[in-house]
Structures are given as C-alpha cells and as structure tokens.
Amino acid sequence: MILNDEQKNAVYTEEPYVFLLAGAGSGKTRVIVERIKYLISKGVRKEDILCITFTKKAALEMEERLIDTSVSVYTFHGYCYELLAKNKSIKLFEYNNEFLENDILKIANYKNSLGKVKKPSIYDRYQTYLKSRGLVDFDDLLIEALDEVKYHTYQYIFVDEFQDTNLLQFKLLETMLHPNVNFFAVGDPDQSIYGFRGARYELITYLLEKYQAKLLNLEKNYRSTNAILDVSNRLIKKNINRIKKTLKGEKTIDVKPIIWIGSVESIEVKIVQTIKKHKYFDAVILYRNHYQAVRLKQILKRNYLFNVRLMSFHESKGLEFETVFIIGMESLPFDKDPMYKNEEEERRLLFVGLTRAKTNLFIVTTSKTQWIKDLRLDVLYI
C-alpha cells in the first residue's frame, strides 16, 4: 500500500512514545492499521498489541481493517468490562426516567474528572440507587478496573481520537504504561468537541511534556477541496489554544464554498431547489442543535427527498460527504447553556462540520454574524 512521507514516518517510527497529530481526512486510521501490520511483520505477536477507540463503530471499523491480524480492539469501556467480567458478573446501569439526562451527565463528569469538578447534589442518591440494585455505570467500569489493568501484558498500546480523552481514561492509560510498553496516540485537538462531557484536549500537551512523546504530523488531506480546506484553516486559526498545523489538499477539483443569507423560509426553499437541480440526493445537512432541523426535515419529506441526511455536528464526527449544507450559523457560538459556553470548542465544532465536505459546501444563515465575516467567503442573499 502506498503511503505518503508523513504516513511513512508514523508507520515506521522507532520512538517508544508517539503522538500523531492527524488532521481531518489525513488517513489516520490507515496509519494505525499499517503500523500494526508493520509491527507484526517485524515479529511482534498480535497478542501483545492493544488498540483502543472511542466508539463501538470505530472499533468495528478497525477490526474489519485488521481482519487478518486478530489484534485486540476495544473501546475503553469494552476493555474494562471484559477485564472485570472474568471474575464477577457485571450489571450495567441503563438510562431510565429515574434521573434526568442532564444530571447523569453531571455525575459522569464528576467521576471522569476524578472529583476535580463540583460534586452534583444528586450524586449520593444516584450511587445509592446503583448499589442497592447491584449496578455499575460506564465510569464505574473504569474506576473498578484501575487495580486490574496494571497486570496487563500488552507491549504496544494504540489510542485513537486521543483528544477526546478524559482524566479518568488517562489515569487508566498511565496505569498501563509499564516501562517496557510502547504507546502510540492519535488525535487532533482541533476536533476536540466533547469538553461538555469531560474530554481534556490539553492532555496532549501533558503527554508530550511528561513522557517526551515524539510529535509527528499528518497534514495532507485526501478528502476535501483546497477551497474547503482554506476556509477551515482560516476558521480554526482563530483559536489560541491549539497545536499549530495547516491542512493541505491533494484534490485538483476546486468548487468554491458559498454562504447564503436569507429568511428561514427562503433558505428552506433554496436548499430544496438546489438539491433537486443538482441531484444532490446523497447530501447531508448539518446543524448545531436538533431543534434547528425540525421544520426542514418535514419539508424534505414533503418533497420526497428521503435520502438526504440530517445530523448534528457531533453526530457527523468521523464521517464524510460529497455535499454538505450547514444551517443555523446565526446561532454560533452557542452559549445558551453554561455547560457549552466555550467559544473555542464551538469553533472546533464548526471546523468538524466544514471538514466533513468533500466537494460542495453551502453555509446557511439568517444574519451576517462575526463568525460569518471571519470565513471570508462569497455571500449570496436569497
């Protein structure tokens, strides 16, 4: 398989601790897979390799790509569950109407911050509820596994999407970093969008400084046009707290992104007309909050545009689409809830949305906000 020079540096490195700064669309999963295959070709036993991802979907994708190697691939929770289940029965708490979703999130953040945030008032009642029913939640899995993971026998540990790591997960990893363990973390702080549930992208800096991890870069983007990358780079460079990098495109096609400004009604009409005219039936419509797409979803159905997908920025993470419409730009940065009041994370969230687009990108708003001005794109009033 042909690798570019950046990818080769990552695949064949001899460094024991590595952080791979992997930009959107730069082939990070491919690098992880190729490095694991390379290690096995050099005599490393598959039983000595552990790969940790952040979602079940990502774990399944990694397993499919590593089908011939049978390497251990888990989420954090999956790994800890299997470890604990060897010695006792595990009953997981499933969300129900006993507790509010927002309370569950606050409790999770308290646990995964190792008690560094304020203890929720409902915490003790919640823990009593779990204990009386013999239940554990997902964070409890990691907490209970802290004493068990030190006995692992892996020699090579990979972690994907490292920018989404919380303090509890990082403590688990540190417990596993024996002197003879090689550690390879992959991530992009510009795509760190889960601060509201405890993710600490600054752990990347901690890893680089405490463990003297080698910083390697993947900046070549194979997904998006140069015009899309230009606006994405302009946006994210507004953030101060980041590791500097610039995405560079490999595609020759160059269709310019455009901003539409108009009323909600005129925007809805324009989107439908554009999809029909250009046959963008596999397009995706992205937004910050679900309420922003309620009307549009019904309008698409009435126009028999059933294949057009609608999803939030968070839901689109890790995906790519030929044509992307971003609606509701006038609401950014979203600061209605103190839990989400972080302008740099809101900018990273938009960055994720922009970099889902491969060729066609339409940015839609009802007003010309400062963020719209910062994008410096052509504007069409509709």
C-alpha angles and dihedrals in degrees: 000000000000115000128186120236094264091051092047091053089055097042097048102034118133094203113123094214120039136171111195110203097209118186123211113288094008098124100255095155089051090053092051091049094046092047092052091049090048092052091050090049088055092056103269110145116240088229088064095060127084124183120193123196131178102235137038089236092056090047092053091048091050091048090051092052091046094045094130095050106050090213117171109262120179144151113242090257094044092053093049093045092054091046094052095039090065090074106026145013114271122208113189123212112240121202113264139160093274091088133029117251091237091053091051089053092051091049091049091050091050091053098042091047089058089241095306094126127061115290109246115242090233094051099099093047089049093051091047089051091053095044095049090055098041092246134144128194127220094269091049088059090062094042093051091045094056092090093045103048093065088074095059119125101209117132097190124042123186124190121190124202090019091171088073094058118124127206094263093051091047092050088053090052093047089052088055096048100099116176092262096048121108114214126202117181124184126194151118120233088200087068097047101127105150102078088121089068099042107278113151111199089181087075085081090067090046090053092049094048105036097039097030088232115188111249112222125177137219107189102149109103119205096180113060138047119256090250091057091046092049093057091042091052092047091052099047094045086070087073115091099195102067144097105255118247137141123216113229122200128229098189119100097203111096118193112166120235114234138203121225119201121190147103120308090254096049090047092053092050092047093051093051093046093049094049092050096042096050096030093239090165093146093052124128127219114211129195143167098239132021095236088067092068103043096098094039092052090058092046091052090052092050088054093049092244093143097150095059108103127217122200143148123257089253092053092049094058111126094015133104134203136188092228127028131185115193112199133185096036089152089072094060127140090038109213105155092111120049089220089067098036099122116115095195092052090048088053090050088051091056089045089058090051094049094048093054088075119094102182117343123049126177119182114198130196142155093220140027101250126179090261090055090051091049091059090063096207134144112276127216117194110212 
